[in-house]
Short mmCIF file of C-alpha atoms in Angstrom, two decimals:
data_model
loop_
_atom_site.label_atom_id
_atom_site.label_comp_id
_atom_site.label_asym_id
_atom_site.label_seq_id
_atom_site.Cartn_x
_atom_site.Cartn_y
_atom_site.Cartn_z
CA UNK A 124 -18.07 7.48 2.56
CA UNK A 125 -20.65 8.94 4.49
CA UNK A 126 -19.78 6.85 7.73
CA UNK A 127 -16.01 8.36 7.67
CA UNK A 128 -18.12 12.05 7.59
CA UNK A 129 -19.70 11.28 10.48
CA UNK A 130 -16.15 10.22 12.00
CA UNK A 131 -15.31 13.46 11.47
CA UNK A 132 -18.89 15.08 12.00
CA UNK A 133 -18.57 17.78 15.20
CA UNK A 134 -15.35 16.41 16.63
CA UNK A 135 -11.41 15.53 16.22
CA UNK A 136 -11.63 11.87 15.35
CA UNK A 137 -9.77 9.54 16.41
CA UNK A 138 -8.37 6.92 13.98
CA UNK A 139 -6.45 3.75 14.88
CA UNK A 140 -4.56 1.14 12.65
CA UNK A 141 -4.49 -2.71 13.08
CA UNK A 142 -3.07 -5.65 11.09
CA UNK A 143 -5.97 -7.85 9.95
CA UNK A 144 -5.30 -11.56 11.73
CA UNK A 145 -2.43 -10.21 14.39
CA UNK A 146 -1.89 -11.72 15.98
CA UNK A 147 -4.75 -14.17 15.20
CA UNK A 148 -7.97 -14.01 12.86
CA UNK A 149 -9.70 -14.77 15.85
CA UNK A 150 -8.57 -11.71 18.17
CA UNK A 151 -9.41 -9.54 14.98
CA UNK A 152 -12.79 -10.65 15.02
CA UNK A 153 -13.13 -9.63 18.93
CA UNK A 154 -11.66 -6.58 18.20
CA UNK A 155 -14.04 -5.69 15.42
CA UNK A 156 -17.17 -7.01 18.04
CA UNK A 157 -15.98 -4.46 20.78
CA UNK A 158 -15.17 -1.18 18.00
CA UNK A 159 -18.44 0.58 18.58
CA UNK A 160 -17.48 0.74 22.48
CA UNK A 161 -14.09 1.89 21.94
CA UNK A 162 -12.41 5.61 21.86
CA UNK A 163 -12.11 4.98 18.39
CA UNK A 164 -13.94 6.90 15.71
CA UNK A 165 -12.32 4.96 12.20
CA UNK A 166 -10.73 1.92 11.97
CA UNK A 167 -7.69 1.28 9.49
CA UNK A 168 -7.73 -2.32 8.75
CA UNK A 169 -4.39 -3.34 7.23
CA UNK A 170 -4.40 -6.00 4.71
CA UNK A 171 -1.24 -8.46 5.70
CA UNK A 172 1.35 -8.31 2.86
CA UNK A 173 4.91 -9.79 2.76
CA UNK A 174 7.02 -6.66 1.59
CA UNK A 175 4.95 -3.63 3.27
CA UNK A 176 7.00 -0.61 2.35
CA UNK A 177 5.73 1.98 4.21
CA UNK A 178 5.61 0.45 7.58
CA UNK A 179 8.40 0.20 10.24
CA UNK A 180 9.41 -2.64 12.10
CA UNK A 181 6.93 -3.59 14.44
CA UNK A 182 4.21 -3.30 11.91
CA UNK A 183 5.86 -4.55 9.23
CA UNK A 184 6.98 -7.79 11.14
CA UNK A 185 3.11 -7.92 12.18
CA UNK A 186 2.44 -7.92 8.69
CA UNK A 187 4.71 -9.98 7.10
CA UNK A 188 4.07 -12.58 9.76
CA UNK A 189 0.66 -12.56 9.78
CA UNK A 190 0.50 -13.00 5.54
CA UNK A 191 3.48 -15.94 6.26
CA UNK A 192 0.91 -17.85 8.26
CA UNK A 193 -1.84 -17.47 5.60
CA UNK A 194 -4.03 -14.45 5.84
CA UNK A 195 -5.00 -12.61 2.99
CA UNK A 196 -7.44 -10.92 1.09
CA UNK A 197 -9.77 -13.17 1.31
CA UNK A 198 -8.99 -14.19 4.35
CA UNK A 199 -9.44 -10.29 5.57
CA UNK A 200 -13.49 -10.59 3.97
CA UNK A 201 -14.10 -13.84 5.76
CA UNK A 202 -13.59 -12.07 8.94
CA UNK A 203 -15.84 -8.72 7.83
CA UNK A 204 -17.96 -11.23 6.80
CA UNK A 205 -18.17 -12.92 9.81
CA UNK A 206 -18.43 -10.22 11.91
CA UNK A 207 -21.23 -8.60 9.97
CA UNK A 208 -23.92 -6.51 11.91
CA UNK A 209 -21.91 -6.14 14.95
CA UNK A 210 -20.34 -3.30 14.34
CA UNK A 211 -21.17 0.69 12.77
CA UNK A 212 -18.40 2.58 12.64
CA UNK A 213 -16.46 2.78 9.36
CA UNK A 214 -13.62 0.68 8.09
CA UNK A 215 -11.18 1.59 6.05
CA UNK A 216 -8.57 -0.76 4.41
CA UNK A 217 -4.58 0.41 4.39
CA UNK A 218 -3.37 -2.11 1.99
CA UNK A 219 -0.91 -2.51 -1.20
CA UNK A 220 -1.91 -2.19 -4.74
CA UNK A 221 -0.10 -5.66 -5.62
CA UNK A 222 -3.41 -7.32 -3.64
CA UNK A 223 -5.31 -5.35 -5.41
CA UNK A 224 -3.91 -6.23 -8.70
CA UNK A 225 -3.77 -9.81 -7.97
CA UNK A 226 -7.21 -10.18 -6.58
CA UNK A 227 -8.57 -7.86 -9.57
CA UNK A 228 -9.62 -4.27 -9.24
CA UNK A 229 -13.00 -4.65 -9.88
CA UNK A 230 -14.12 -7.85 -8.02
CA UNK A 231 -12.21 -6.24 -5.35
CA UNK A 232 -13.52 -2.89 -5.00
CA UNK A 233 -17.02 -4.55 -5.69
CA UNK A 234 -16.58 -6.94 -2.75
CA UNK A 235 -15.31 -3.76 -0.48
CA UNK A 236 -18.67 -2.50 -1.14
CA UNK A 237 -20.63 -5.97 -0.50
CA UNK A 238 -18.68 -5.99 3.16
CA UNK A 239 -19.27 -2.49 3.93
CA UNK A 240 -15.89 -1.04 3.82
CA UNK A 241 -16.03 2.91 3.54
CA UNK A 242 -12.50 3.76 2.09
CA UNK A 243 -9.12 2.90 1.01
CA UNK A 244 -5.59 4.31 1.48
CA UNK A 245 -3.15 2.58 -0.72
CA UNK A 246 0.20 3.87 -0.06
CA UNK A 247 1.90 2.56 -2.97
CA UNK A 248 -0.57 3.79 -6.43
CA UNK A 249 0.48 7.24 -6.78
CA UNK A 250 -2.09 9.82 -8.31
CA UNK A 251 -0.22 9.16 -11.80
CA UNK A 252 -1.47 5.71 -11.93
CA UNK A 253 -4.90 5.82 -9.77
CA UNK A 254 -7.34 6.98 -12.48
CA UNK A 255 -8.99 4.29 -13.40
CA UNK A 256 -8.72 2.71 -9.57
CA UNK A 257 -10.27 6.03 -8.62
CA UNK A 258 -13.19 5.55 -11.19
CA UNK A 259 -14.11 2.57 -9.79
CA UNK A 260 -13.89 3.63 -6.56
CA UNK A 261 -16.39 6.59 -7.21
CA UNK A 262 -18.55 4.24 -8.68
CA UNK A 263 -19.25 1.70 -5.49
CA UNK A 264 -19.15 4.70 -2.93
CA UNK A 265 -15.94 3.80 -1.58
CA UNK A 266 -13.12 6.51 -0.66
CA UNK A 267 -10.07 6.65 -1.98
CA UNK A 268 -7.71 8.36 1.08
CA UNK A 269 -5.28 10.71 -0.64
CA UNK A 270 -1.94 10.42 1.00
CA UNK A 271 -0.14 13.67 1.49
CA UNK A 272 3.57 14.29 3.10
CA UNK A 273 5.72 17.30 4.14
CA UNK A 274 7.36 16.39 1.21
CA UNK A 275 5.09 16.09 -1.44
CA UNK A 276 3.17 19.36 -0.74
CA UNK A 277 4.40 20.37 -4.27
CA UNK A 278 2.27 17.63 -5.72
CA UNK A 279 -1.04 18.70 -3.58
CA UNK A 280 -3.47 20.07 -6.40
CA UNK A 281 -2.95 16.98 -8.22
CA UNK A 282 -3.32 14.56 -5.48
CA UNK A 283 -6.28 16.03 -4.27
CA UNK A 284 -7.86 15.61 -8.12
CA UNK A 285 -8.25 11.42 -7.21
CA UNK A 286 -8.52 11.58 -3.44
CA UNK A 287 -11.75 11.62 -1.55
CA UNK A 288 -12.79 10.69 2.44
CA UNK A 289 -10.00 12.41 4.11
CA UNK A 290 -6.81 13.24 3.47
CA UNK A 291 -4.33 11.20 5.38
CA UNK A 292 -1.54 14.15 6.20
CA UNK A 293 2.18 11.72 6.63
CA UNK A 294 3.33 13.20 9.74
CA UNK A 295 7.04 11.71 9.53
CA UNK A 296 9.69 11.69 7.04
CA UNK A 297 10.02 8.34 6.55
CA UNK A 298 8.02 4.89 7.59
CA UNK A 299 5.43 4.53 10.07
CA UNK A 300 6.75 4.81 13.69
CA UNK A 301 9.25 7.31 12.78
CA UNK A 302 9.75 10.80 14.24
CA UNK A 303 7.26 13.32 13.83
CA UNK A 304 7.92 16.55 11.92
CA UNK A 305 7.85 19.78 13.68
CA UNK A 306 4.19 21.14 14.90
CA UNK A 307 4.92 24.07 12.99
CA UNK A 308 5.58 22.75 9.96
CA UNK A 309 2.90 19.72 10.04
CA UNK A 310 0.58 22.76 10.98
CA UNK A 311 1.61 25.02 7.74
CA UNK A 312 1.43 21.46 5.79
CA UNK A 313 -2.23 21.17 6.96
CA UNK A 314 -3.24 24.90 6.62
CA UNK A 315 -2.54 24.17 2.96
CA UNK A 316 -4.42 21.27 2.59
CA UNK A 317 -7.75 22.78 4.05
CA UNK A 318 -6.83 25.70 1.69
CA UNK A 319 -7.36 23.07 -1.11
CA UNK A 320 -10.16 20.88 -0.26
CA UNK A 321 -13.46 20.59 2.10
CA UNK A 322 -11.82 17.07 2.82
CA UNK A 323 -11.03 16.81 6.87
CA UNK A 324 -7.28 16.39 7.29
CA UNK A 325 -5.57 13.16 9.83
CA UNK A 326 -2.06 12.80 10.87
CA UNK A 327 -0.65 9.74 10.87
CA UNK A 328 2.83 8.29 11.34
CA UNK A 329 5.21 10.02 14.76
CA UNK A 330 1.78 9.84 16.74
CA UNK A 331 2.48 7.75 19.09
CA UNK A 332 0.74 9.13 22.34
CA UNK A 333 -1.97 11.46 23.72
CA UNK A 334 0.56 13.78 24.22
CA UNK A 335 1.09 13.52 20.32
CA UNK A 336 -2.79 13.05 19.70
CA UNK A 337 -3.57 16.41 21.73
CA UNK A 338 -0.69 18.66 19.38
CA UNK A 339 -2.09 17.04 16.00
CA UNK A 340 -5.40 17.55 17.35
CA UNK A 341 -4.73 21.81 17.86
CA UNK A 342 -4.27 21.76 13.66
CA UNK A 343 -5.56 18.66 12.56
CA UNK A 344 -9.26 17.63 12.17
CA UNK A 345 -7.88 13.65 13.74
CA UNK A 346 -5.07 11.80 14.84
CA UNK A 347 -3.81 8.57 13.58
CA UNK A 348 -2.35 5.91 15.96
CA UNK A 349 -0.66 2.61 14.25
CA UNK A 350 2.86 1.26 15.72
CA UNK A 351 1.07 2.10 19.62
CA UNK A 352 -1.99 0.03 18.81
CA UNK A 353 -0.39 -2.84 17.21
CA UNK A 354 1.73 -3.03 19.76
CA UNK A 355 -0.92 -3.11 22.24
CA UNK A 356 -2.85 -5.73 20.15
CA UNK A 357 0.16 -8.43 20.90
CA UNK A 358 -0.48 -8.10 24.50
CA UNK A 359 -4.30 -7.45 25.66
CA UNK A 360 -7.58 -8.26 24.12
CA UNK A 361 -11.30 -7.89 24.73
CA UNK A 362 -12.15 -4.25 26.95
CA UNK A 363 -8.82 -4.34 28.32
CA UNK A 364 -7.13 -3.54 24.79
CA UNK A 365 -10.09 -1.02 24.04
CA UNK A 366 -9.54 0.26 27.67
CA UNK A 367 -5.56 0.82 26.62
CA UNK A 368 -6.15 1.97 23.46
CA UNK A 369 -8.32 4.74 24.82
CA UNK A 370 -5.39 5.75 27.03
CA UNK A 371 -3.61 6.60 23.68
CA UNK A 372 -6.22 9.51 23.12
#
């Protein structure tokens, strides 16, 4: 937890999204070696799952065919493993509670912790269900990303009783990729949040640009990037992705 404060520590971070093995384990791995030179300040490392519900299409294809040709869980720790050492910035996981619940909460939160990951954002375990997740959490220093819509501002105070790290604001009305809500009202959304916690506030989902990045960035405390980077990650590797991904922001 304390590495995604100092993502946030002085500046608007920069967060960007990838799928874990797309479109190989092996361009992961080089992605992971070249982080602490990139534009990014957090890393969200999806965890490939066959049904992932809130994703569009080009991520959820990414997904889906990445877990099809055998990456998973484990597979996602062999490469942190791997790649040890050769990286400081923090990692956060975006992946399903199913995983979770198949791999077992506590051997998996425990091994988060052995491989350094800083937080979680599980999109599917709603604050109803998360207590004892969230206990656990606490427990090995590992954040537990409170996701908050336009929608679901209603439900804030509760959310924000199991959430810690950051609050991940959903900046579309609908699955990743989508359009982005009004300024104003994704403004007003995260006025309210900062209200209600000491937790820095990200947008994510309808950022797709730096145009996008710079209007978040005038409310926001960070930006989120996904569909633009995994996109990106199907075509370049090595400095020239990092080099395009920095365009982004």
């Amino acid at each position: 937890m304390d590495k995604i404060r100092e993502a946030f520590n002085g500046k608007k971070a920069n967060i960007g999204y990838i799928v874990a093995g797309y479109p190989s384990i092996e361009h992961t791995k080089e992605f992971l070696r070249n982080y602490d030179k990139s534009s990014l300040d957090l890393l969200e490392l999806g965890v490939p799952y066959s049904d992932p519900l809130a994703d569009g299409k080009l991520i959820a294809e990414a997904s889906f065919t990445t877990a099809a040709n055998g990456v998973n869980t484990d597979s996602v720790f062999e490469i942190l493993k791997e790649c040890k050492g050769e990286f400081n910035k923090p990692i956060v996981f975006l992946i399903y509670f199913n995983l979770i619940f198949s791999y077992g909460m506590e051997k998996f939160v425990k091994t988060c912790a052995q491989y350094g990951v800083s937080g979680l954002i599980v999109p599917d375990l709603p604050y109803e269900e998360n207590g004892e997740f969230f206990k656990l959490c606490t427990a090995h220093k590992i954040a537990l990303v409170p996701l908050i819509s336009v929608t679901s501002a209603y439900r804030t105070d509760k959310i924000l009783t199991s959430g810690s790290g950051f609050i991940y604001a959903i900046g579309a009305i609908g699955v990743s990729g989508s359009k982005r809500a009004s300024n104003e009202r994704l403004a007003m959304l995260v006025k309210e949040l900062k209200s209600k916690s000491d937790l820095p506030v990200a947008v994510g989902f309808g950022v797709k640009n730096s145009v996008d990045v710079n209007e978040v960035k005038g409310y926001a405390d960070g930006a989120i990037i996904g569909t633009g980077i995994v996109e990106l990650t199907a075509k370049y590797s090595g400095k020239e992705l990092m080099d395009k991904i920095s365009e982004l922001f």
